[in-house]
Tab-separated table of C-alpha atoms in Angstrom:
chain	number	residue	atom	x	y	z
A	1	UNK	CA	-54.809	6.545	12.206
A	2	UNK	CA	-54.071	4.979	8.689
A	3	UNK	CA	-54.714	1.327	9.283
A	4	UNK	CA	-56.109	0.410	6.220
A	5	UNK	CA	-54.210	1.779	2.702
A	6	UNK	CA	-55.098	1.640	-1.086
A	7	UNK	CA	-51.929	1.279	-3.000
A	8	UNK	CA	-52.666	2.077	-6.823
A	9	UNK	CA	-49.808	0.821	-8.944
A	10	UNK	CA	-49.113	0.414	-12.787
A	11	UNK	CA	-45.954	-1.489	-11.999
A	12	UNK	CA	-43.525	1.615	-12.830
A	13	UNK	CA	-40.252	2.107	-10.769
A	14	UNK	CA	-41.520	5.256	-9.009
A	15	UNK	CA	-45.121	3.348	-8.151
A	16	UNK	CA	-42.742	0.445	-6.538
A	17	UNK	CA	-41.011	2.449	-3.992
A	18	UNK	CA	-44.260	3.172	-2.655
A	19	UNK	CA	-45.445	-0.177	-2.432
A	20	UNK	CA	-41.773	-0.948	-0.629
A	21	UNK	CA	-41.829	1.754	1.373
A	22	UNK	CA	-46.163	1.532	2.028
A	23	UNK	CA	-45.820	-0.691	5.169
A	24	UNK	CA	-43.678	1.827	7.482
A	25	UNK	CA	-46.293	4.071	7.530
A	26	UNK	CA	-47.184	4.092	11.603
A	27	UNK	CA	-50.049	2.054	12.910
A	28	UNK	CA	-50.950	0.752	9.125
A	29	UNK	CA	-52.370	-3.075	9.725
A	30	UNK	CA	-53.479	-3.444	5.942
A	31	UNK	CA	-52.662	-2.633	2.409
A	32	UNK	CA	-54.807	-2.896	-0.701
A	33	UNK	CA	-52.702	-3.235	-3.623
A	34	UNK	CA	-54.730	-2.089	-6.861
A	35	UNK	CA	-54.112	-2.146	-10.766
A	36	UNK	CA	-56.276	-0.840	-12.737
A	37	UNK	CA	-56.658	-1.917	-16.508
A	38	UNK	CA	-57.886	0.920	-18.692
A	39	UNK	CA	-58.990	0.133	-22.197
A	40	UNK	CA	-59.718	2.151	-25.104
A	41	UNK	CA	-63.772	1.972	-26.619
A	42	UNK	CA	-62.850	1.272	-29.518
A	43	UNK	CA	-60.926	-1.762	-29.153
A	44	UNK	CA	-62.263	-4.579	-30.765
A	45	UNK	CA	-60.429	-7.622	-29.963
A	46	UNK	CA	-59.833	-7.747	-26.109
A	47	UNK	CA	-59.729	-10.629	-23.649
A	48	UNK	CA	-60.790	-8.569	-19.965
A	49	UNK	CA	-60.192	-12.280	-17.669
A	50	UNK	CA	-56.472	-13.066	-19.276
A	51	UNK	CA	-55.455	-9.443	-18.897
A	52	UNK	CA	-57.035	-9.369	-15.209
A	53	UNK	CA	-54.942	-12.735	-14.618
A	54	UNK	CA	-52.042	-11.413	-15.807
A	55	UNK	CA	-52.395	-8.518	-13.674
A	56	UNK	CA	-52.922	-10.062	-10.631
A	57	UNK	CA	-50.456	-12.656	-11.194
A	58	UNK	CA	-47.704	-9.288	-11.737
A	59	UNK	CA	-49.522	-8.055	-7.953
A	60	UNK	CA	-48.714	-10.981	-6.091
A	61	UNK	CA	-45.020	-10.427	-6.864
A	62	UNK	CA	-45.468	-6.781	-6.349
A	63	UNK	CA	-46.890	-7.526	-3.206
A	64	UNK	CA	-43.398	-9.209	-1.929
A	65	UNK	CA	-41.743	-5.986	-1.667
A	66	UNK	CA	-43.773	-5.410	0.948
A	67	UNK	CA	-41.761	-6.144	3.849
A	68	UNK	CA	-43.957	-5.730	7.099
A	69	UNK	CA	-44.500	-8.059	9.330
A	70	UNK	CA	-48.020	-8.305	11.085
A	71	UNK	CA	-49.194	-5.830	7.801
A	72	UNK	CA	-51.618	-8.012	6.024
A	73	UNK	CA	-51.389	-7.579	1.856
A	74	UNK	CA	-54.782	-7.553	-0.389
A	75	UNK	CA	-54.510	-7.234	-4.360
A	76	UNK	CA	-57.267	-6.245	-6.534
A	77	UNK	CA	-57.357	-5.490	-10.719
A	78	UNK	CA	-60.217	-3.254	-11.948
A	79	UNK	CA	-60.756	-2.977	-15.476
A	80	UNK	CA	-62.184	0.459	-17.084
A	81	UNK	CA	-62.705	2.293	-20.028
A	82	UNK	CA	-59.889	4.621	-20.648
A	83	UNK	CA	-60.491	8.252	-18.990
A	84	UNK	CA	-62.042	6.220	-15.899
A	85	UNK	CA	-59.028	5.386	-14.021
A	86	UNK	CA	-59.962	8.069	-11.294
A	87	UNK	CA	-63.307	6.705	-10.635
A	88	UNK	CA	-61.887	3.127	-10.479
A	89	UNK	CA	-59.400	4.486	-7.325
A	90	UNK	CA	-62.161	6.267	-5.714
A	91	UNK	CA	-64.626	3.701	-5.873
A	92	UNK	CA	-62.149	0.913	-4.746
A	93	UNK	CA	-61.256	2.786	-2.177
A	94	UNK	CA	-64.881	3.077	-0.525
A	95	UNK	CA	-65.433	-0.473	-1.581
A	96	UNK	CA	-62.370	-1.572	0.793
A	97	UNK	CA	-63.378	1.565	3.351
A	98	UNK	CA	-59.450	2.476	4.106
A	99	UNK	CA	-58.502	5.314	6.148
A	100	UNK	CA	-55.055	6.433	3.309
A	101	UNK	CA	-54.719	6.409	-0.664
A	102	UNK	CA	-50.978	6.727	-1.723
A	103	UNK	CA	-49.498	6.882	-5.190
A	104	UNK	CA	-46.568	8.244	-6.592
A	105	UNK	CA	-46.286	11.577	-8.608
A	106	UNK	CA	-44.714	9.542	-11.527
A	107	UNK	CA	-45.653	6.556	-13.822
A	108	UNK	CA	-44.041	4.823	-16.211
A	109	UNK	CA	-43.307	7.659	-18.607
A	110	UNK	CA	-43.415	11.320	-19.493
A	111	UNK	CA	-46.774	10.694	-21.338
A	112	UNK	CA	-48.194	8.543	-18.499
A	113	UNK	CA	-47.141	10.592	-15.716
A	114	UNK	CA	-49.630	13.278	-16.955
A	115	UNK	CA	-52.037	10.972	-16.790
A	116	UNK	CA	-51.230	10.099	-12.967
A	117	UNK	CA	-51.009	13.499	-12.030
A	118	UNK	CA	-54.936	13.971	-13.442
A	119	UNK	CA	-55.269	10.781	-11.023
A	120	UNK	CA	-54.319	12.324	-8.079
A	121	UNK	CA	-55.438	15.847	-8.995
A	122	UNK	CA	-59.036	14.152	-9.240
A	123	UNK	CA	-58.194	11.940	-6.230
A	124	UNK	CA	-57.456	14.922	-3.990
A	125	UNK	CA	-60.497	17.458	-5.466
A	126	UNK	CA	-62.977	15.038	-5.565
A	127	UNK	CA	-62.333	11.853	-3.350
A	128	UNK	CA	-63.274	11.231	0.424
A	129	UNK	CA	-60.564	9.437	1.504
A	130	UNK	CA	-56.945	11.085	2.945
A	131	UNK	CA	-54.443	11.515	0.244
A	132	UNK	CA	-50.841	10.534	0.375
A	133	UNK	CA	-48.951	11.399	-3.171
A	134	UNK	CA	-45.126	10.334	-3.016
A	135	UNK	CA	-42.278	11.697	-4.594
A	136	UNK	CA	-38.516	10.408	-5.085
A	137	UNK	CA	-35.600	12.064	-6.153
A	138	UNK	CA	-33.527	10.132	-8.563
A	139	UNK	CA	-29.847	9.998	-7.180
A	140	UNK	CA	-26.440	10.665	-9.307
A	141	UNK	CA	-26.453	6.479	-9.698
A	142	UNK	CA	-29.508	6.879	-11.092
A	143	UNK	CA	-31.235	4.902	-8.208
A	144	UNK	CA	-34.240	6.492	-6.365
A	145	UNK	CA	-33.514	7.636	-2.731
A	146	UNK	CA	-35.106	6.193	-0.579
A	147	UNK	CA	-37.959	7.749	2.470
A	148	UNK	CA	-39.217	4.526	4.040
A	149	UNK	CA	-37.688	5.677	7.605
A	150	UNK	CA	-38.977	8.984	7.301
A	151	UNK	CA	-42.320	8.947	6.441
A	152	UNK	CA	-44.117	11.528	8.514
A	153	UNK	CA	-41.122	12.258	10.629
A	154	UNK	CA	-40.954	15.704	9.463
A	155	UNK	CA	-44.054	17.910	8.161
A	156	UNK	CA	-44.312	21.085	6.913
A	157	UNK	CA	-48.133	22.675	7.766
A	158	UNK	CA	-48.991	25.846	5.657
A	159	UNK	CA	-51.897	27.499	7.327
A	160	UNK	CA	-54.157	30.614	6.450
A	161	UNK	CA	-55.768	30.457	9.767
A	162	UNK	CA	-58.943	29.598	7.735
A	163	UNK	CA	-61.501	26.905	9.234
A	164	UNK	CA	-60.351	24.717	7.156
A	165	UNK	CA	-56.584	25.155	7.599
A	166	UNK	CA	-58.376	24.564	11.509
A	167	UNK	CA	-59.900	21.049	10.471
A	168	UNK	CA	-56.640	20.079	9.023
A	169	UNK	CA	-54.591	20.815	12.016
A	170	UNK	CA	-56.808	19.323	14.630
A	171	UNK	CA	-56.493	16.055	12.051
A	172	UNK	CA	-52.892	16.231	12.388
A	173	UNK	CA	-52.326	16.416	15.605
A	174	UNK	CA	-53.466	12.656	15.710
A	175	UNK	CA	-50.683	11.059	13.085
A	176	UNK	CA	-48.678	8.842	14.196
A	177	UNK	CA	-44.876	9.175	13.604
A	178	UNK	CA	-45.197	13.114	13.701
A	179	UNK	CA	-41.409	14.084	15.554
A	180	UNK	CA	-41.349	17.423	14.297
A	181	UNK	CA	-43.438	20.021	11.979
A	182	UNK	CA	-42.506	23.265	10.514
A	183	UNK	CA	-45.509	25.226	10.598
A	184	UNK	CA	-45.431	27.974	8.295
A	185	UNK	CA	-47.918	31.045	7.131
A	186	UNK	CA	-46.971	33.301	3.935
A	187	UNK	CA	-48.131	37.048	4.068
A	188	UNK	CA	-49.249	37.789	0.515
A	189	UNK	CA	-51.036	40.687	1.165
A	190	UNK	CA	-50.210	44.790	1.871
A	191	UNK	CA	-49.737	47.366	-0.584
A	192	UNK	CA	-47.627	49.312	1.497
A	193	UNK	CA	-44.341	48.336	3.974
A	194	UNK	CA	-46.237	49.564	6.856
A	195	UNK	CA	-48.835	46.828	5.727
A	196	UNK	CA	-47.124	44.452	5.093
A	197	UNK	CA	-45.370	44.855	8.572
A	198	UNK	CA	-48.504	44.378	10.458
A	199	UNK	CA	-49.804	41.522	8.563
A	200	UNK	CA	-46.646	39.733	9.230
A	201	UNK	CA	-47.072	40.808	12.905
A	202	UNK	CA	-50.699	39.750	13.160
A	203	UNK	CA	-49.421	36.340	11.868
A	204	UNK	CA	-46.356	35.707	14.152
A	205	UNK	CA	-48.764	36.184	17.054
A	206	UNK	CA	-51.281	33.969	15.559
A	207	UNK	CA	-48.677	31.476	14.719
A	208	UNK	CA	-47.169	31.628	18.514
A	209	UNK	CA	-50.171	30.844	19.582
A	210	UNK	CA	-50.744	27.917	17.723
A	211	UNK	CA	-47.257	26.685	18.688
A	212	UNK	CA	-47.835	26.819	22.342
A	213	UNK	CA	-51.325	24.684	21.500
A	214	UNK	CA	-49.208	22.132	19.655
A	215	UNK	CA	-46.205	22.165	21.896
A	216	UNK	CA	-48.286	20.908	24.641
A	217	UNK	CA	-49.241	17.498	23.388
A	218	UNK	CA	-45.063	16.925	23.339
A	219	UNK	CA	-44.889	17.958	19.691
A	220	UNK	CA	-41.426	19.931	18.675
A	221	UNK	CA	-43.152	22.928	15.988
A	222	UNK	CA	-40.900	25.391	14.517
A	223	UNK	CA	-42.753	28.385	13.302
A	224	UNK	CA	-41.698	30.568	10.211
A	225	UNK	CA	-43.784	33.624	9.270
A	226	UNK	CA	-42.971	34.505	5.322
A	227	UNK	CA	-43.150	37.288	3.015
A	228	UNK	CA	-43.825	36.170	-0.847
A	229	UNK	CA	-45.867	34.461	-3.253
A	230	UNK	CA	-47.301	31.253	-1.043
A	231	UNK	CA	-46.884	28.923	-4.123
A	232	UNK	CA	-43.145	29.378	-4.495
A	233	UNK	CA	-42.698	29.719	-0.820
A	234	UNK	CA	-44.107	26.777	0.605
A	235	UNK	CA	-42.092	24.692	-1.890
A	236	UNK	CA	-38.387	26.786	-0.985
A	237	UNK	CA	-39.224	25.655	2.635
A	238	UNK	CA	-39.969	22.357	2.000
A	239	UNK	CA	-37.336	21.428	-0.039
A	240	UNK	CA	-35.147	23.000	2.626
């Protein structure tokens, strides 16, 4: 499903334990390891083919931590005006025609992390390609825990029974690596108790049925059916 993946990295801890944890993604064959250099307009003195060699040079080590045998490793530096960075990773990415983008949610700093979040924002509302963004939580040593052997072992699916929510499921049921998936729906909507009831028991019997669907391809689904804001909700179940 996700042979082919564009890595984007600007060499910050949380951008590395993607790029170490990239090749156990199931059925991936090749990674694309980007940097992209983003300038300011109104620098004056700037020297694009040493930075880009520098860069590269810094990818080729990066691209050691990828540990994966049979998983072929690609770098690539861009340079850009500042602003552009988004356009850089979308364009790369139908350049090298691969199936996944992943990034992490963090870059190097505070500052820059904003920055990376308007990345993937952009990357998810605007781009063609299948999004991956990856967190980490920072444990009491300070090290960052690592998810290399879980990667899409567990997945929560928030529906709305819309078309889309449709698309998306269909999609799924073709990952690789998929053991289990919480599939979840979060009634919103009833002004009353009574309403709220039956909206909650329209969507247990809509969920059910979805869970039978999904439970005969061999997939174990567990179904929750939610009252509550579906913002705040879908992240209290996930983290659970």
């Amino acid at each position: 499903m996700f042979e082919k993946v564009l890595v984007p990295t600007d060499f910050s801890s949380h951008a590395k334990k993607v790029v170490e944890c990239i090749g156990q993604i199931p059925g991936i064959k090749q990674v694309v390891l980007l940097s992209v250099i983003s300038r300011s307009v109104i620098t004056r003195v700037w020297d694009p083919v040493a930075e880009l060699k520098e860069v590269e040079a810094r990818l080729m080590e990066e691209k050691k931590l990828i540990d994966a045998p049979g998983v072929e490793v690609k770098v690539r530096a861009v340079s850009v005006l500042e602003g552009e960075i988004a356009n850089a990773v979308q364009r790369v990415a139908e350049e090298e025609n691969v199936s996944l983008v992943a990034m992490g949610a963090r870059g190097k700093s505070r500052i820059q992390s904003v920055l990376l979040g308007s990345v993937s924002r952009n990357a998810l509302r605007f781009g063609d390609t299948h999004l991956l963004i990856m967190r980490y939580k920072v444990l009491d040593s300070g090290e960052m825990e690592m998810y290399c052997d879980r990667i899409f072992s567990k997945v929560l699916f928030p529906t709305d029974f819309s078309q889309p929510a449709e698309v998306a499921l269909s999609f799924l049921k073709n990952v690789q690596g998929i053991s289990e998936l919480v599939l979840l729906n979060v009634v919103s909507t009833g002004e009353t108790d009574e309403e709220i009831e039956e909206n909650q028991a329209a969507a247990n019997k809509k969920i059910e049925e979805i869970t039978r669907d999904l439970e005969k391809s061999g997939m174990k689904v567990i179904p929750k059916v939610l009252v509550g804001h579906p913002v705040e909700t879908i992240r209290t179940v996930a983290e659970e």
